[in-house]
């Protein structure tokens, strides 16, 4: 992934925010479709090994894995590889935290963050102890 200068600036801004954020702190980034939000999200998440990337649809995860040049052979393989990369849908991450299969992330990178008010997303916030988050939306 090669970031444009404006994308790199956005990544550094998000990382600086997460480095000093307190529980419950949130920052929202809005940019039009096609501006490279998913590349920015992936760069933030990869440079913040304590963060999970949450996105509402498996189809979006497919696109992210393609951007990372990670090959997969089936939907199950895709989800397993995404999990290893700390990328999940909100329901998958919430259920894994409830089962104790994964420790609560210290930070969240939220794709399509206009969905943040949904109950599964709110559950994640509560289960993480209101981990700081950066959200991205075109809406």
JSON list of C-alpha atoms in Angstrom, two decimals:
[
{"chain": "A", "resi": 1, "resn": "UNK", "atom": "CA", "xyz": [0.00, 0.00, 0.00]},
{"chain": "A", "resi": 2, "resn": "UNK", "atom": "CA", "xyz": [1.46, 3.31, -1.06]},
{"chain": "A", "resi": 3, "resn": "UNK", "atom": "CA", "xyz": [-0.13, 6.30, 0.64]},
{"chain": "A", "resi": 4, "resn": "UNK", "atom": "CA", "xyz": [-0.50, 9.69, -0.96]},
{"chain": "A", "resi": 5, "resn": "UNK", "atom": "CA", "xyz": [0.82, 12.60, 1.14]},
{"chain": "A", "resi": 6, "resn": "UNK", "atom": "CA", "xyz": [-2.67, 13.64, 2.26]},
{"chain": "A", "resi": 7, "resn": "UNK", "atom": "CA", "xyz": [-3.44, 10.05, 3.28]},
{"chain": "A", "resi": 8, "resn": "UNK", "atom": "CA", "xyz": [-0.18, 9.79, 5.24]},
{"chain": "A", "resi": 9, "resn": "UNK", "atom": "CA", "xyz": [-1.07, 13.02, 7.03]},
{"chain": "A", "resi": 10, "resn": "UNK", "atom": "CA", "xyz": [-4.47, 11.54, 7.93]},
{"chain": "A", "resi": 11, "resn": "UNK", "atom": "CA", "xyz": [-2.80, 8.38, 9.27]},
{"chain": "A", "resi": 12, "resn": "UNK", "atom": "CA", "xyz": [-0.39, 10.38, 11.41]},
{"chain": "A", "resi": 13, "resn": "UNK", "atom": "CA", "xyz": [-3.24, 12.53, 12.74]},
{"chain": "A", "resi": 14, "resn": "UNK", "atom": "CA", "xyz": [-5.22, 9.44, 13.77]},
{"chain": "A", "resi": 15, "resn": "UNK", "atom": "CA", "xyz": [-2.19, 7.80, 15.38]},
{"chain": "A", "resi": 16, "resn": "UNK", "atom": "CA", "xyz": [-1.40, 10.97, 17.34]},
{"chain": "A", "resi": 17, "resn": "UNK", "atom": "CA", "xyz": [-5.01, 11.11, 18.54]},
{"chain": "A", "resi": 18, "resn": "UNK", "atom": "CA", "xyz": [-4.98, 7.45, 19.65]},
{"chain": "A", "resi": 19, "resn": "UNK", "atom": "CA", "xyz": [-1.64, 7.91, 21.43]},
{"chain": "A", "resi": 20, "resn": "UNK", "atom": "CA", "xyz": [-3.08, 10.54, 23.76]},
{"chain": "A", "resi": 21, "resn": "UNK", "atom": "CA", "xyz": [-6.78, 9.58, 23.82]},
{"chain": "A", "resi": 22, "resn": "UNK", "atom": "CA", "xyz": [-8.59, 8.62, 27.00]},
{"chain": "A", "resi": 23, "resn": "UNK", "atom": "CA", "xyz": [-11.38, 6.06, 27.37]},
{"chain": "A", "resi": 24, "resn": "UNK", "atom": "CA", "xyz": [-14.47, 7.27, 25.55]},
{"chain": "A", "resi": 25, "resn": "UNK", "atom": "CA", "xyz": [-12.58, 9.62, 23.23]},
{"chain": "A", "resi": 26, "resn": "UNK", "atom": "CA", "xyz": [-13.66, 9.40, 19.59]},
{"chain": "A", "resi": 27, "resn": "UNK", "atom": "CA", "xyz": [-12.52, 11.15, 16.44]},
{"chain": "A", "resi": 28, "resn": "UNK", "atom": "CA", "xyz": [-14.46, 11.08, 13.18]},
{"chain": "A", "resi": 29, "resn": "UNK", "atom": "CA", "xyz": [-13.02, 11.47, 9.70]},
{"chain": "A", "resi": 30, "resn": "UNK", "atom": "CA", "xyz": [-15.40, 12.11, 6.79]},
{"chain": "A", "resi": 31, "resn": "UNK", "atom": "CA", "xyz": [-14.22, 11.85, 3.20]},
{"chain": "A", "resi": 32, "resn": "UNK", "atom": "CA", "xyz": [-15.91, 11.10, -0.10]},
{"chain": "A", "resi": 33, "resn": "UNK", "atom": "CA", "xyz": [-16.14, 7.66, -1.63]},
{"chain": "A", "resi": 34, "resn": "UNK", "atom": "CA", "xyz": [-12.97, 6.85, -3.54]},
{"chain": "A", "resi": 35, "resn": "UNK", "atom": "CA", "xyz": [-10.70, 9.03, -1.41]},
{"chain": "A", "resi": 36, "resn": "UNK", "atom": "CA", "xyz": [-8.87, 6.05, 0.09]},
{"chain": "A", "resi": 37, "resn": "UNK", "atom": "CA", "xyz": [-10.48, 5.77, 3.51]},
{"chain": "A", "resi": 38, "resn": "UNK", "atom": "CA", "xyz": [-9.96, 2.01, 3.69]},
{"chain": "A", "resi": 39, "resn": "UNK", "atom": "CA", "xyz": [-6.26, 2.36, 2.89]},
{"chain": "A", "resi": 40, "resn": "UNK", "atom": "CA", "xyz": [-5.96, 4.98, 5.64]},
{"chain": "A", "resi": 41, "resn": "UNK", "atom": "CA", "xyz": [-7.84, 2.73, 8.08]},
{"chain": "A", "resi": 42, "resn": "UNK", "atom": "CA", "xyz": [-5.59, -0.22, 7.31]},
{"chain": "A", "resi": 43, "resn": "UNK", "atom": "CA", "xyz": [-2.47, 1.90, 7.72]},
{"chain": "A", "resi": 44, "resn": "UNK", "atom": "CA", "xyz": [-3.67, 3.22, 11.09]},
{"chain": "A", "resi": 45, "resn": "UNK", "atom": "CA", "xyz": [-4.61, -0.25, 12.32]},
{"chain": "A", "resi": 46, "resn": "UNK", "atom": "CA", "xyz": [-1.31, -1.78, 11.17]},
{"chain": "A", "resi": 47, "resn": "UNK", "atom": "CA", "xyz": [0.71, 0.94, 12.87]},
{"chain": "A", "resi": 48, "resn": "UNK", "atom": "CA", "xyz": [-1.33, 0.58, 16.08]},
{"chain": "A", "resi": 49, "resn": "UNK", "atom": "CA", "xyz": [-0.89, -3.10, 17.04]},
{"chain": "A", "resi": 50, "resn": "UNK", "atom": "CA", "xyz": [-3.28, -2.59, 19.97]},
{"chain": "A", "resi": 51, "resn": "UNK", "atom": "CA", "xyz": [-6.19, -1.65, 17.65]},
{"chain": "A", "resi": 52, "resn": "UNK", "atom": "CA", "xyz": [-8.83, -3.70, 15.84]},
{"chain": "A", "resi": 53, "resn": "UNK", "atom": "CA", "xyz": [-10.48, -2.60, 12.62]},
{"chain": "A", "resi": 54, "resn": "UNK", "atom": "CA", "xyz": [-14.26, -3.06, 12.70]},
{"chain": "A", "resi": 55, "resn": "UNK", "atom": "CA", "xyz": [-16.30, -2.98, 9.50]},
{"chain": "A", "resi": 56, "resn": "UNK", "atom": "CA", "xyz": [-19.98, -3.86, 9.01]},
{"chain": "A", "resi": 57, "resn": "UNK", "atom": "CA", "xyz": [-19.79, -6.27, 6.06]},
{"chain": "A", "resi": 58, "resn": "UNK", "atom": "CA", "xyz": [-17.80, -9.31, 5.00]},
{"chain": "A", "resi": 59, "resn": "UNK", "atom": "CA", "xyz": [-17.70, -7.85, 1.48]},
{"chain": "A", "resi": 60, "resn": "UNK", "atom": "CA", "xyz": [-15.78, -4.86, 2.83]},
{"chain": "A", "resi": 61, "resn": "UNK", "atom": "CA", "xyz": [-13.37, -7.21, 4.59]},
{"chain": "A", "resi": 62, "resn": "UNK", "atom": "CA", "xyz": [-12.80, -8.91, 1.21]},
{"chain": "A", "resi": 63, "resn": "UNK", "atom": "CA", "xyz": [-11.79, -5.58, -0.31]},
{"chain": "A", "resi": 64, "resn": "UNK", "atom": "CA", "xyz": [-9.48, -4.82, 2.59]},
{"chain": "A", "resi": 65, "resn": "UNK", "atom": "CA", "xyz": [-7.77, -8.18, 2.35]},
{"chain": "A", "resi": 66, "resn": "UNK", "atom": "CA", "xyz": [-7.31, -7.61, -1.38]},
{"chain": "A", "resi": 67, "resn": "UNK", "atom": "CA", "xyz": [-5.68, -4.24, -0.63]},
{"chain": "A", "resi": 68, "resn": "UNK", "atom": "CA", "xyz": [-3.32, -6.05, 1.75]},
{"chain": "A", "resi": 69, "resn": "UNK", "atom": "CA", "xyz": [-2.55, -8.62, -0.99]},
{"chain": "A", "resi": 70, "resn": "UNK", "atom": "CA", "xyz": [-3.72, -11.44, 1.27]},
{"chain": "A", "resi": 71, "resn": "UNK", "atom": "CA", "xyz": [-5.13, -14.34, -0.71]},
{"chain": "A", "resi": 72, "resn": "UNK", "atom": "CA", "xyz": [-7.92, -16.56, 0.57]},
{"chain": "A", "resi": 73, "resn": "UNK", "atom": "CA", "xyz": [-9.66, -19.64, -0.81]},
{"chain": "A", "resi": 74, "resn": "UNK", "atom": "CA", "xyz": [-13.11, -19.42, 0.77]},
{"chain": "A", "resi": 75, "resn": "UNK", "atom": "CA", "xyz": [-15.21, -17.15, 2.94]},
{"chain": "A", "resi": 76, "resn": "UNK", "atom": "CA", "xyz": [-14.13, -19.14, 6.02]},
{"chain": "A", "resi": 77, "resn": "UNK", "atom": "CA", "xyz": [-10.47, -18.75, 5.01]},
{"chain": "A", "resi": 78, "resn": "UNK", "atom": "CA", "xyz": [-11.08, -15.03, 4.44]},
{"chain": "A", "resi": 79, "resn": "UNK", "atom": "CA", "xyz": [-12.57, -14.56, 7.90]},
{"chain": "A", "resi": 80, "resn": "UNK", "atom": "CA", "xyz": [-9.80, -16.55, 9.58]},
{"chain": "A", "resi": 81, "resn": "UNK", "atom": "CA", "xyz": [-7.11, -14.51, 7.83]},
{"chain": "A", "resi": 82, "resn": "UNK", "atom": "CA", "xyz": [-8.95, -11.26, 8.59]},
{"chain": "A", "resi": 83, "resn": "UNK", "atom": "CA", "xyz": [-9.14, -12.29, 12.26]},
{"chain": "A", "resi": 84, "resn": "UNK", "atom": "CA", "xyz": [-5.38, -12.86, 12.28]},
{"chain": "A", "resi": 85, "resn": "UNK", "atom": "CA", "xyz": [-5.03, -9.31, 10.89]},
{"chain": "A", "resi": 86, "resn": "UNK", "atom": "CA", "xyz": [-7.34, -7.93, 13.64]},
{"chain": "A", "resi": 87, "resn": "UNK", "atom": "CA", "xyz": [-10.17, -7.12, 11.23]},
{"chain": "A", "resi": 88, "resn": "UNK", "atom": "CA", "xyz": [-13.73, -8.19, 12.05]},
{"chain": "A", "resi": 89, "resn": "UNK", "atom": "CA", "xyz": [-17.38, -7.37, 11.75]},
{"chain": "A", "resi": 90, "resn": "UNK", "atom": "CA", "xyz": [-18.91, -5.88, 14.90]},
{"chain": "A", "resi": 91, "resn": "UNK", "atom": "CA", "xyz": [-20.97, -8.97, 15.69]},
{"chain": "A", "resi": 92, "resn": "UNK", "atom": "CA", "xyz": [-17.99, -11.31, 15.30]},
{"chain": "A", "resi": 93, "resn": "UNK", "atom": "CA", "xyz": [-15.76, -9.18, 17.52]},
{"chain": "A", "resi": 94, "resn": "UNK", "atom": "CA", "xyz": [-18.50, -8.63, 20.11]},
{"chain": "A", "resi": 95, "resn": "UNK", "atom": "CA", "xyz": [-19.29, -12.35, 20.34]},
{"chain": "A", "resi": 96, "resn": "UNK", "atom": "CA", "xyz": [-15.59, -13.28, 20.60]},
{"chain": "A", "resi": 97, "resn": "UNK", "atom": "CA", "xyz": [-15.13, -10.81, 23.46]},
{"chain": "A", "resi": 98, "resn": "UNK", "atom": "CA", "xyz": [-18.24, -12.14, 25.23]},
{"chain": "A", "resi": 99, "resn": "UNK", "atom": "CA", "xyz": [-16.91, -15.71, 24.94]},
{"chain": "A", "resi": 100, "resn": "UNK", "atom": "CA", "xyz": [-13.49, -14.61, 26.18]},
{"chain": "A", "resi": 101, "resn": "UNK", "atom": "CA", "xyz": [-11.83, -15.70, 22.93]},
{"chain": "A", "resi": 102, "resn": "UNK", "atom": "CA", "xyz": [-10.10, -12.34, 22.52]},
{"chain": "A", "resi": 103, "resn": "UNK", "atom": "CA", "xyz": [-9.02, -9.61, 24.89]},
{"chain": "A", "resi": 104, "resn": "UNK", "atom": "CA", "xyz": [-10.68, -6.27, 24.52]},
{"chain": "A", "resi": 105, "resn": "UNK", "atom": "CA", "xyz": [-8.83, -4.05, 22.06]},
{"chain": "A", "resi": 106, "resn": "UNK", "atom": "CA", "xyz": [-7.14, -0.96, 23.48]},
{"chain": "A", "resi": 107, "resn": "UNK", "atom": "CA", "xyz": [-8.36, 1.08, 20.47]},
{"chain": "A", "resi": 108, "resn": "UNK", "atom": "CA", "xyz": [-10.78, 0.74, 17.58]},
{"chain": "A", "resi": 109, "resn": "UNK", "atom": "CA", "xyz": [-10.63, 1.78, 13.94]},
{"chain": "A", "resi": 110, "resn": "UNK", "atom": "CA", "xyz": [-14.23, 1.98, 12.76]},
{"chain": "A", "resi": 111, "resn": "UNK", "atom": "CA", "xyz": [-15.08, 1.68, 9.09]},
{"chain": "A", "resi": 112, "resn": "UNK", "atom": "CA", "xyz": [-18.48, 3.03, 8.02]},
{"chain": "A", "resi": 113, "resn": "UNK", "atom": "CA", "xyz": [-18.66, 4.62, 11.47]},
{"chain": "A", "resi": 114, "resn": "UNK", "atom": "CA", "xyz": [-22.09, 6.09, 10.85]},
{"chain": "A", "resi": 115, "resn": "UNK", "atom": "CA", "xyz": [-23.23, 2.63, 12.03]},
{"chain": "A", "resi": 116, "resn": "UNK", "atom": "CA", "xyz": [-21.63, 3.32, 15.44]},
{"chain": "A", "resi": 117, "resn": "UNK", "atom": "CA", "xyz": [-25.00, 3.84, 17.14]},
{"chain": "A", "resi": 118, "resn": "UNK", "atom": "CA", "xyz": [-26.13, 0.26, 16.37]},
{"chain": "A", "resi": 119, "resn": "UNK", "atom": "CA", "xyz": [-26.40, -2.03, 19.39]},
{"chain": "A", "resi": 120, "resn": "UNK", "atom": "CA", "xyz": [-23.58, -4.40, 18.34]},
{"chain": "A", "resi": 121, "resn": "UNK", "atom": "CA", "xyz": [-21.21, -1.44, 17.93]},
{"chain": "A", "resi": 122, "resn": "UNK", "atom": "CA", "xyz": [-22.30, -0.01, 21.28]},
{"chain": "A", "resi": 123, "resn": "UNK", "atom": "CA", "xyz": [-21.71, -3.42, 22.87]},
{"chain": "A", "resi": 124, "resn": "UNK", "atom": "CA", "xyz": [-18.14, -3.33, 21.56]},
{"chain": "A", "resi": 125, "resn": "UNK", "atom": "CA", "xyz": [-17.57, 0.10, 23.09]},
{"chain": "A", "resi": 126, "resn": "UNK", "atom": "CA", "xyz": [-18.83, -1.16, 26.45]},
{"chain": "A", "resi": 127, "resn": "UNK", "atom": "CA", "xyz": [-16.89, -4.44, 26.30]},
{"chain": "A", "resi": 128, "resn": "UNK", "atom": "CA", "xyz": [-13.66, -2.55, 25.56]},
{"chain": "A", "resi": 129, "resn": "UNK", "atom": "CA", "xyz": [-14.19, -0.17, 28.46]},
{"chain": "A", "resi": 130, "resn": "UNK", "atom": "CA", "xyz": [-14.89, 2.63, 25.95]},
{"chain": "A", "resi": 131, "resn": "UNK", "atom": "CA", "xyz": [-11.60, 2.18, 24.10]},
{"chain": "A", "resi": 132, "resn": "UNK", "atom": "CA", "xyz": [-10.65, 5.27, 22.11]},
{"chain": "A", "resi": 133, "resn": "UNK", "atom": "CA", "xyz": [-11.72, 5.09, 18.50]},
{"chain": "A", "resi": 134, "resn": "UNK", "atom": "CA", "xyz": [-11.18, 6.70, 15.15]},
{"chain": "A", "resi": 135, "resn": "UNK", "atom": "CA", "xyz": [-14.09, 6.43, 12.76]},
{"chain": "A", "resi": 136, "resn": "UNK", "atom": "CA", "xyz": [-14.32, 6.85, 9.01]},
{"chain": "A", "resi": 137, "resn": "UNK", "atom": "CA", "xyz": [-17.39, 7.59, 6.92]},
{"chain": "A", "resi": 138, "resn": "UNK", "atom": "CA", "xyz": [-18.48, 9.01, 3.60]},
{"chain": "A", "resi": 139, "resn": "UNK", "atom": "CA", "xyz": [-21.89, 9.90, 5.06]}
]
